Amino acid sequence: MTNVDTTAAAPSTALLTDQYELTMLAAALADGSAHRQCTFEVFARRLPNGRRYGVAAGAGRMLDALAEFRFGEPELATAAGFLDAPVLEWLREYEFRGDIDGYREGELYFPGSPILSVRGTFAECVVLETLILSILNHDSAIASAAARMVSAAGGRRMIEMGSRRTHELAAPASARAAYLAGFDATSNLEAVRRYGVPGAGTSAHAFTLLHSGPDGAHEAAAFRSQVQALGIGTTLLVDTFDITQGVATAIEVAGPELGGVRIDSGDLGVLARQVRDQLDALGATRTRIVVSGDLDEYAIASLRAEPVDVYGVGTALVIGSGAPTAGMVYKLVEVEGVPVAKRSSHKESRGGTKQAVRLSRPTGTIVEEIVYRAAGPAPAASGFSARELLTPMVRGGKIAPDRPTLAQSRELVAKGLVSLPWEGLKLSPGDPAIPTTFLQ
């Protein structure tokens, strides 16, 4: 899998932001503080309820968006409604020239993990807040939910099919995040085109109902048409009318080498057992059973003992399975080398530019994350293996070479999930899978 080029005719991302970022910029330019060297950090104060880890996702999309963060005439015309001429001229020449370090896309994170460190002048960093957070919060929420579903599925094939349950422009991003976290394919063709995610899809109930006439439904005709068009390896949707009859008709039309049958309604566990027995009795022992219909990680886990081969997940995935945002924030932590921190109740931040290491046992199981001041020495590993978590993403405004591919990020998620202590994969509520220690 290689990164897909999406740079042609890319629109500006400069107005994917909040107005107060530009009004802060105007005030800082006016009082001379805009050019002070600063560090902003992205982190989540806590994980969503019931979660024991998060998956950092969206860095690739964020870097692409950063490259298009430019103020052309259309963007300046919008900003002219509330900014004066000197600020507009500054925006006209805007280009991020700072540095960004971050957790690699696909890295696991925990409360307080410094997922992104953005360094430069206040002016050039502050205007990026909303763009960065909107991408990282969305993609990390989807990837974190998807990873839980992949773990619950126990190695069975997973298809993302949530496009009709989210914003049309969020759908391909959701498909990308799901694939990064271990899903195998998506129904969304824009994700196929833009990100190279494998596509999947056959037919809906409408196609079966189409083959109806005055004399009633003709399910066999619909199945026959689909097999002729897509081949014997296709998956037939067998629950439009009666599932038992639908399975019988599917094998009668396609034969015992039919690729699969899909069940989209009812008690999926009971139906999967009945359909498996029926398929086997008809000689279709290799025909796969695909289930879909309001699945989440808990429903998937409940089906692990059933003869299900493929899960299709839609609504729960694209809304983060109850956690539609990762809750990440973008906070100023250092000004001209001096640590600064917010002290508001329940919204505290920790001052100073930071680094992070993750400690692991010789077996590869992670045991702790240590966050420390970047200006200080790295902590002792104390007999564990230590791995630095922050990697260069941007230097002097230029995106670092050798960006990870989506396939490499996908592999990192898989390795991370294997490295968690066993209790970290539980779906039940509990503490984060590993503790995070903050050194002053």
Short mmCIF file of C-alpha atoms in Angstrom, two decimals:
data_model
loop_
_atom_site.label_atom_id
_atom_site.label_comp_id
_atom_site.label_asym_id
_atom_site.label_seq_id
_atom_site.Cartn_x
_atom_site.Cartn_y
_atom_site.Cartn_z
CA MET A 1 0.00 0.00 0.00
CA THR A 2 1.41 3.41 -0.99
CA ASN A 3 0.23 6.90 -0.20
CA VAL A 4 -2.13 8.18 -2.88
CA ASP A 5 -1.40 11.58 -4.42
CA THR A 6 -4.25 13.95 -3.64
CA THR A 7 -2.46 17.24 -4.23
CA ALA A 8 -3.98 18.11 -7.60
CA ALA A 9 -6.36 21.05 -7.36
CA ALA A 10 -6.50 20.79 -3.56
CA PRO A 11 -8.61 23.59 -2.04
CA SER A 12 -7.26 25.85 0.67
CA THR A 13 -7.76 24.62 4.23
CA ALA A 14 -7.20 28.05 5.80
CA LEU A 15 -10.85 28.67 6.68
CA LEU A 16 -11.36 25.30 8.32
CA THR A 17 -10.83 27.19 11.53
CA ASP A 18 -12.50 29.30 14.22
CA GLN A 19 -12.72 33.07 13.99
CA TYR A 20 -11.13 33.61 17.39
CA GLU A 21 -7.84 32.25 16.14
CA LEU A 22 -7.59 35.14 13.70
CA THR A 23 -8.76 37.72 16.22
CA MET A 24 -6.08 36.48 18.65
CA LEU A 25 -3.60 36.79 15.80
CA ALA A 26 -4.69 40.37 15.17
CA ALA A 27 -4.27 41.34 18.82
CA ALA A 28 -0.88 39.62 19.07
CA LEU A 29 0.36 41.37 15.93
CA ALA A 30 -0.80 44.68 17.36
CA ASP A 31 0.95 44.31 20.72
CA GLY A 32 4.13 42.69 19.37
CA SER A 33 3.71 39.30 21.05
CA ALA A 34 2.89 37.46 17.82
CA HIS A 35 6.53 36.67 17.12
CA ARG A 36 7.37 35.12 20.49
CA GLN A 37 8.65 31.55 20.13
CA CYS A 38 6.12 29.08 21.53
CA THR A 39 5.28 25.42 21.88
CA PHE A 40 1.74 24.11 21.59
CA GLU A 41 0.94 20.49 22.48
CA VAL A 42 -1.94 18.20 21.61
CA PHE A 43 -3.05 15.72 24.27
CA ALA A 44 -6.14 14.11 25.73
CA ARG A 45 -6.69 14.71 29.44
CA ARG A 46 -8.60 11.46 29.73
CA LEU A 47 -9.87 8.61 27.61
CA PRO A 48 -13.58 8.25 26.82
CA ASN A 49 -15.57 6.37 29.44
CA GLY A 50 -14.82 2.66 29.36
CA ARG A 51 -11.75 2.96 27.12
CA ARG A 52 -8.34 1.69 28.13
CA TYR A 53 -6.28 3.04 25.23
CA GLY A 54 -6.59 5.30 22.22
CA VAL A 55 -5.20 5.06 18.69
CA ALA A 56 -3.52 8.20 17.33
CA ALA A 57 -4.83 8.70 13.81
CA GLY A 58 -5.09 11.50 11.29
CA ALA A 59 -1.47 12.69 11.18
CA GLY A 60 -1.21 11.93 7.49
CA ARG A 61 -4.37 13.88 6.70
CA MET A 62 -3.25 16.69 8.99
CA LEU A 63 0.06 17.08 7.14
CA ASP A 64 -1.75 17.15 3.82
CA ALA A 65 -4.08 19.84 5.18
CA LEU A 66 -1.14 21.84 6.54
CA ALA A 67 0.40 21.95 3.08
CA GLU A 68 -2.77 23.64 1.79
CA PHE A 69 -3.14 26.11 4.67
CA ARG A 70 -2.81 29.27 2.56
CA PHE A 71 -4.80 32.49 2.42
CA GLY A 72 -5.73 33.28 -1.16
CA GLU A 73 -8.11 35.98 -2.29
CA PRO A 74 -11.33 34.06 -1.46
CA GLU A 75 -10.09 33.33 2.06
CA LEU A 76 -8.90 36.90 2.58
CA ALA A 77 -12.25 38.24 1.41
CA THR A 78 -13.97 36.30 4.18
CA ALA A 79 -11.46 37.43 6.81
CA ALA A 80 -11.75 41.06 5.64
CA GLY A 81 -15.11 41.25 7.38
CA PHE A 82 -13.42 41.43 10.78
CA LEU A 83 -9.68 42.04 10.22
CA ASP A 84 -7.80 45.17 9.22
CA ALA A 85 -5.42 45.56 6.29
CA PRO A 86 -2.09 44.83 8.09
CA VAL A 87 -3.42 41.52 9.44
CA LEU A 88 -4.80 40.56 6.03
CA GLU A 89 -1.41 41.28 4.49
CA TRP A 90 0.26 39.08 7.10
CA LEU A 91 -2.17 36.28 6.27
CA ARG A 92 -1.52 36.73 2.56
CA GLU A 93 2.11 35.83 3.17
CA TYR A 94 1.38 33.12 5.74
CA GLU A 95 3.37 29.92 5.61
CA PHE A 96 4.09 27.68 8.57
CA ARG A 97 7.87 27.68 9.06
CA GLY A 98 8.07 25.93 12.40
CA ASP A 99 8.63 22.35 13.57
CA ILE A 100 6.19 19.60 14.43
CA ASP A 101 6.94 16.37 16.26
CA GLY A 102 4.31 13.76 16.97
CA TYR A 103 3.34 10.22 17.78
CA ARG A 104 3.45 8.19 14.61
CA GLU A 105 0.07 7.57 13.09
CA GLY A 106 -1.17 4.28 14.49
CA GLU A 107 0.62 4.67 17.83
CA LEU A 108 -1.40 3.94 20.95
CA TYR A 109 -1.86 6.83 23.35
CA PHE A 110 -3.02 7.32 26.93
CA PRO A 111 -4.18 10.23 29.13
CA GLY A 112 -1.67 13.06 28.91
CA SER A 113 0.34 11.59 26.03
CA PRO A 114 1.93 14.56 24.14
CA ILE A 115 0.58 13.35 20.81
CA LEU A 116 1.74 16.42 18.88
CA SER A 117 4.26 19.18 19.61
CA VAL A 118 3.98 22.30 17.41
CA ARG A 119 6.79 24.86 17.70
CA GLY A 120 7.21 28.25 16.08
CA THR A 121 6.01 31.79 16.60
CA PHE A 122 2.74 32.29 18.42
CA ALA A 123 1.21 33.71 15.24
CA GLU A 124 2.07 30.83 12.95
CA CYS A 125 1.10 28.16 15.50
CA VAL A 126 -2.12 29.54 16.95
CA VAL A 127 -3.94 29.66 13.62
CA LEU A 128 -3.50 25.89 13.20
CA GLU A 129 -5.36 24.86 16.35
CA THR A 130 -8.78 24.07 14.90
CA LEU A 131 -7.46 22.41 11.76
CA ILE A 132 -5.20 20.10 13.75
CA LEU A 133 -7.77 19.25 16.40
CA SER A 134 -10.64 18.65 14.00
CA ILE A 135 -8.62 16.08 12.08
CA LEU A 136 -6.92 14.34 15.00
CA ASN A 137 -10.04 14.25 17.18
CA HIS A 138 -12.20 12.75 14.43
CA ASP A 139 -9.74 10.22 13.07
CA SER A 140 -8.47 9.11 16.48
CA ALA A 141 -12.03 8.57 17.70
CA ILE A 142 -12.86 6.39 14.70
CA ALA A 143 -9.58 4.48 14.82
CA SER A 144 -9.90 3.86 18.56
CA ALA A 145 -13.41 2.44 18.15
CA ALA A 146 -12.33 0.41 15.13
CA ALA A 147 -9.39 -1.12 17.00
CA ARG A 148 -11.74 -2.34 19.73
CA MET A 149 -13.97 -3.90 17.08
CA VAL A 150 -11.02 -5.57 15.36
CA SER A 151 -9.89 -7.05 18.68
CA ALA A 152 -13.42 -8.29 19.40
CA ALA A 153 -13.62 -9.91 15.96
CA GLY A 154 -10.68 -12.17 16.69
CA GLY A 155 -9.12 -12.12 13.22
CA ARG A 156 -12.28 -12.31 11.16
CA ARG A 157 -12.71 -10.07 8.14
CA MET A 158 -14.09 -6.57 8.81
CA ILE A 159 -15.77 -4.25 6.29
CA GLU A 160 -16.47 -0.58 6.98
CA MET A 161 -19.84 0.47 5.57
CA GLY A 162 -20.85 3.61 7.46
CA SER A 163 -20.91 6.22 4.68
CA ARG A 164 -24.67 6.72 4.85
CA ARG A 165 -24.54 7.41 8.57
CA THR A 166 -22.09 10.32 8.59
CA HIS A 167 -21.26 13.54 6.75
CA GLU A 168 -20.34 12.88 3.15
CA LEU A 169 -16.89 14.45 3.56
CA ALA A 170 -16.26 12.58 6.82
CA ALA A 171 -17.04 9.21 5.25
CA PRO A 172 -13.72 8.67 3.43
CA ALA A 173 -11.77 9.87 6.47
CA SER A 174 -13.70 7.40 8.61
CA ALA A 175 -12.96 4.60 6.18
CA ARG A 176 -9.26 5.49 6.22
CA ALA A 177 -9.15 5.51 10.04
CA ALA A 178 -10.96 2.18 10.21
CA TYR A 179 -8.55 0.60 7.73
CA LEU A 180 -5.60 1.96 9.69
CA ALA A 181 -6.99 0.29 12.81
CA GLY A 182 -7.31 -3.12 11.14
CA PHE A 183 -10.49 -3.19 9.06
CA ASP A 184 -10.00 -5.00 5.77
CA ALA A 185 -12.12 -3.01 3.32
CA THR A 186 -14.60 -0.19 2.88
CA SER A 187 -17.75 0.37 0.88
CA ASN A 188 -16.76 4.02 0.27
CA LEU A 189 -15.33 4.57 -3.20
CA GLU A 190 -13.80 7.96 -2.39
CA ALA A 191 -11.68 6.23 0.28
CA VAL A 192 -10.65 3.69 -2.38
CA ARG A 193 -9.63 6.47 -4.76
CA ARG A 194 -8.07 8.87 -2.28
CA TYR A 195 -6.34 6.52 0.14
CA GLY A 196 -6.09 3.18 -1.64
CA VAL A 197 -8.28 1.37 0.89
CA PRO A 198 -9.59 -1.92 -0.61
CA GLY A 199 -13.22 -1.65 -1.68
CA ALA A 200 -16.06 -4.11 -1.07
CA GLY A 201 -19.75 -4.28 -1.84
CA THR A 202 -22.35 -6.31 -3.72
CA SER A 203 -26.04 -5.44 -3.43
CA ALA A 204 -28.79 -4.14 -1.15
CA HIS A 205 -32.39 -5.21 -0.56
CA ALA A 206 -33.50 -2.82 -3.29
CA PHE A 207 -31.92 -5.04 -5.94
CA THR A 208 -33.87 -8.06 -4.75
CA LEU A 209 -37.09 -6.07 -4.56
CA LEU A 210 -36.46 -4.73 -8.06
CA HIS A 211 -37.05 -8.22 -9.41
CA SER A 212 -40.70 -8.22 -8.39
CA GLY A 213 -43.78 -8.24 -10.60
CA PRO A 214 -47.54 -8.62 -10.51
CA ASP A 215 -47.07 -12.28 -9.71
CA GLY A 216 -44.88 -11.56 -6.68
CA ALA A 217 -41.21 -11.47 -5.77
CA HIS A 218 -38.56 -13.15 -7.87
CA GLU A 219 -35.64 -13.58 -5.48
CA ALA A 220 -34.09 -16.24 -7.68
CA ALA A 221 -34.02 -13.87 -10.63
CA ALA A 222 -32.23 -11.24 -8.56
CA PHE A 223 -29.66 -13.75 -7.34
CA ARG A 224 -29.15 -15.11 -10.84
CA SER A 225 -28.56 -11.62 -12.21
CA GLN A 226 -26.04 -10.79 -9.50
CA VAL A 227 -24.08 -14.01 -9.98
CA GLN A 228 -24.00 -13.49 -13.74
CA ALA A 229 -22.71 -9.95 -13.30
CA LEU A 230 -20.28 -10.41 -10.39
CA GLY A 231 -19.32 -14.08 -10.51
CA ILE A 232 -19.76 -17.07 -8.27
CA GLY A 233 -17.62 -15.53 -5.53
CA THR A 234 -20.19 -12.81 -4.82
CA THR A 235 -22.18 -12.49 -1.59
CA LEU A 236 -25.97 -12.78 -1.82
CA LEU A 237 -28.25 -10.93 0.61
CA VAL A 238 -30.63 -13.62 1.87
CA ASP A 239 -32.87 -11.87 4.41
CA THR A 240 -35.13 -9.75 2.19
CA PHE A 241 -38.03 -12.19 2.73
CA ASP A 242 -37.48 -15.53 4.49
CA ILE A 243 -33.88 -16.35 5.38
CA THR A 244 -34.21 -20.12 5.19
CA GLN A 245 -35.80 -19.91 1.77
CA GLY A 246 -33.31 -17.25 0.74
CA VAL A 247 -30.35 -19.50 1.55
CA ALA A 248 -31.94 -22.40 -0.30
CA THR A 249 -32.59 -20.21 -3.33
CA ALA A 250 -29.05 -18.81 -3.24
CA ILE A 251 -27.45 -22.25 -3.38
CA GLU A 252 -29.97 -23.47 -5.95
CA VAL A 253 -29.03 -20.56 -8.22
CA ALA A 254 -25.30 -20.30 -7.54
CA GLY A 255 -24.36 -23.79 -6.45
CA PRO A 256 -22.31 -24.86 -3.45
CA GLU A 257 -19.30 -22.75 -4.48
CA LEU A 258 -21.13 -19.50 -3.74
CA GLY A 259 -18.78 -17.02 -2.09
CA GLY A 260 -21.04 -15.85 0.71
CA VAL A 261 -24.45 -15.00 2.08
CA ARG A 262 -25.25 -11.88 4.09
CA ILE A 263 -27.65 -11.51 7.01
CA ASP A 264 -28.60 -7.93 7.87
CA SER A 265 -31.37 -8.33 10.45
CA GLY A 266 -32.72 -10.46 13.28
CA ASP A 267 -30.92 -12.33 16.02
CA LEU A 268 -27.61 -12.65 14.21
CA GLY A 269 -26.15 -15.33 16.50
CA VAL A 270 -29.12 -17.67 16.20
CA LEU A 271 -29.47 -17.03 12.49
CA ALA A 272 -25.76 -17.56 11.82
CA ARG A 273 -25.93 -21.02 13.41
CA GLN A 274 -29.05 -21.95 11.47
CA VAL A 275 -27.62 -20.69 8.19
CA ARG A 276 -24.31 -22.48 8.76
CA ASP A 277 -26.11 -25.77 9.35
CA GLN A 278 -28.25 -25.22 6.28
CA LEU A 279 -25.29 -24.31 4.07
CA ASP A 280 -23.32 -27.33 5.22
CA ALA A 281 -26.30 -29.60 4.60
CA LEU A 282 -26.52 -28.20 1.06
CA GLY A 283 -22.84 -28.90 0.46
CA ALA A 284 -21.83 -25.23 0.60
CA THR A 285 -19.28 -25.78 3.33
CA ARG A 286 -16.99 -22.99 2.12
CA THR A 287 -19.67 -20.36 1.64
CA ARG A 288 -18.97 -17.52 4.06
CA ILE A 289 -21.52 -15.94 6.36
CA VAL A 290 -21.45 -12.14 6.44
CA VAL A 291 -23.40 -10.31 9.14
CA SER A 292 -24.25 -6.61 9.36
CA GLY A 293 -26.84 -4.40 11.00
CA ASP A 294 -26.10 -2.06 13.92
CA LEU A 295 -22.98 -3.89 15.06
CA ASP A 296 -20.58 -2.44 17.62
CA GLU A 297 -17.67 -3.99 19.51
CA TYR A 298 -19.98 -5.52 22.12
CA ALA A 299 -22.23 -7.14 19.52
CA ILE A 300 -19.18 -8.38 17.65
CA ALA A 301 -17.73 -9.87 20.83
CA SER A 302 -21.02 -11.64 21.54
CA LEU A 303 -20.80 -13.31 18.13
CA ARG A 304 -17.27 -14.67 18.49
CA ALA A 305 -18.53 -18.17 19.29
CA GLU A 306 -20.88 -18.15 16.29
CA PRO A 307 -20.02 -19.29 12.75
CA VAL A 308 -19.60 -15.74 11.41
CA ASP A 309 -16.88 -15.15 8.82
CA VAL A 310 -17.22 -11.44 8.04
CA TYR A 311 -18.57 -8.41 9.93
CA GLY A 312 -19.94 -5.32 8.20
CA VAL A 313 -19.98 -2.31 10.53
CA GLY A 314 -21.57 1.06 9.84
CA THR A 315 -23.24 3.45 12.25
CA ALA A 316 -21.37 2.57 15.45
CA LEU A 317 -18.03 2.89 13.72
CA VAL A 318 -18.49 6.33 12.16
CA ILE A 319 -19.75 7.82 15.44
CA GLY A 320 -16.82 6.39 17.39
CA SER A 321 -19.05 3.80 19.04
CA GLY A 322 -20.33 6.31 21.56
CA ALA A 323 -17.20 8.49 21.63
CA PRO A 324 -17.38 10.68 18.50
CA THR A 325 -14.38 12.77 19.56
CA ALA A 326 -11.11 11.79 21.17
CA GLY A 327 -11.29 14.82 23.47
CA MET A 328 -7.87 16.13 22.43
CA VAL A 329 -6.89 19.73 23.19
CA TYR A 330 -4.24 22.09 21.78
CA LYS A 331 -2.56 24.03 24.55
CA LEU A 332 0.24 26.57 24.79
CA VAL A 333 2.87 25.05 27.10
CA GLU A 334 5.99 27.15 26.55
CA VAL A 335 6.77 30.80 25.65
CA GLU A 336 10.36 31.83 24.88
CA GLY A 337 11.66 28.82 26.81
CA VAL A 338 9.48 29.49 29.88
CA PRO A 339 6.92 26.77 30.78
CA VAL A 340 3.31 28.01 30.98
CA ALA A 341 0.28 26.06 32.16
CA LYS A 342 -3.47 26.43 32.40
CA ARG A 343 -4.81 25.90 35.94
CA SER A 344 -8.59 25.94 35.36
CA SER A 345 -10.43 23.29 37.38
CA HIS A 346 -10.56 19.93 35.57
CA LYS A 347 -8.86 21.56 32.56
CA GLU A 348 -5.29 21.77 33.81
CA SER A 349 -2.28 21.50 31.53
CA ARG A 350 1.38 20.75 32.26
CA GLY A 351 3.88 23.39 31.23
CA GLY A 352 6.99 22.91 29.13
CA THR A 353 7.88 21.21 25.86
CA LYS A 354 7.85 17.46 26.44
CA GLN A 355 9.16 14.16 25.21
CA ALA A 356 7.78 10.69 25.95
CA VAL A 357 9.14 7.18 26.16
CA ARG A 358 7.31 3.89 26.48
CA LEU A 359 8.81 1.09 28.56
CA SER A 360 8.38 -2.58 27.63
CA ARG A 361 9.27 -5.93 29.07
CA PRO A 362 11.59 -8.25 27.10
CA THR A 363 8.44 -10.03 25.93
CA GLY A 364 7.28 -6.81 24.25
CA THR A 365 4.47 -6.08 26.69
CA ILE A 366 4.35 -2.38 27.48
CA VAL A 367 4.30 -1.41 31.15
CA GLU A 368 4.52 2.38 31.42
CA GLU A 369 4.67 5.65 29.54
CA ILE A 370 6.95 8.36 30.91
CA VAL A 371 6.49 12.00 29.89
CA TYR A 372 9.38 14.34 30.69
CA ARG A 373 10.69 17.81 29.90
CA ALA A 374 12.42 17.93 26.54
CA ALA A 375 15.12 20.13 28.04
CA GLY A 376 15.98 17.49 30.65
CA PRO A 377 17.66 14.09 30.49
CA ALA A 378 15.79 11.02 29.27
CA PRO A 379 14.53 8.84 32.15
CA ALA A 380 16.31 5.64 33.09
CA ALA A 381 14.74 2.51 31.63
CA SER A 382 15.32 0.49 34.84
CA GLY A 383 15.78 -2.84 33.07
CA PHE A 384 13.01 -2.27 30.53
CA SER A 385 13.28 -1.49 26.84
CA ALA A 386 12.60 2.20 26.17
CA ARG A 387 11.21 3.61 22.92
CA GLU A 388 10.97 7.30 22.09
CA LEU A 389 7.46 8.17 20.92
CA LEU A 390 7.75 11.60 19.32
CA THR A 391 9.13 11.61 15.79
CA PRO A 392 9.89 14.53 13.40
CA MET A 393 6.97 15.41 11.13
CA VAL A 394 7.81 18.95 10.01
CA ARG A 395 11.13 20.79 10.06
CA GLY A 396 11.38 24.44 9.14
CA GLY A 397 7.92 24.25 7.60
CA LYS A 398 8.89 21.34 5.35
CA ILE A 399 7.19 17.97 5.81
CA ALA A 400 9.77 15.39 6.84
CA PRO A 401 10.72 12.83 4.18
CA ASP A 402 9.83 9.16 4.46
CA ARG A 403 6.36 9.72 5.85
CA PRO A 404 4.83 6.41 6.99
CA THR A 405 2.47 4.86 4.50
CA LEU A 406 -1.04 3.88 5.50
CA ALA A 407 0.07 0.24 5.40
CA GLN A 408 2.94 0.96 7.81
CA SER A 409 0.62 2.82 10.18
CA ARG A 410 -1.82 -0.09 10.01
CA GLU A 411 0.98 -2.45 10.98
CA LEU A 412 1.90 -0.19 13.90
CA VAL A 413 -1.64 -0.42 15.28
CA ALA A 414 -1.54 -4.21 15.06
CA LYS A 415 1.80 -4.33 16.88
CA GLY A 416 0.54 -1.94 19.52
CA LEU A 417 -2.53 -4.01 20.30
CA VAL A 418 -0.38 -7.12 20.69
CA SER A 419 1.90 -5.22 23.09
CA LEU A 420 -0.91 -4.27 25.50
CA PRO A 421 -1.26 -6.16 28.79
CA TRP A 422 -4.11 -8.62 28.38
CA GLU A 423 -6.46 -6.61 30.57
CA GLY A 424 -5.94 -3.61 28.27
CA LEU A 425 -8.01 -5.32 25.58
CA LYS A 426 -11.05 -5.79 27.81
CA LEU A 427 -14.22 -4.08 26.67
CA SER A 428 -15.36 -3.56 30.24
CA PRO A 429 -14.67 -0.20 31.94
CA GLY A 430 -11.39 0.12 33.76
CA ASP A 431 -8.20 2.09 34.16
CA PRO A 432 -5.94 2.87 31.18
CA ALA A 433 -4.01 -0.19 30.05
CA ILE A 434 -0.73 1.28 31.31
CA PRO A 435 0.05 4.13 33.70
CA THR A 436 1.55 7.42 32.56
CA THR A 437 4.22 9.02 34.75
CA PHE A 438 4.97 12.74 34.44
CA LEU A 439 8.44 13.87 35.44
CA GLN A 440 9.07 17.52 36.35
#
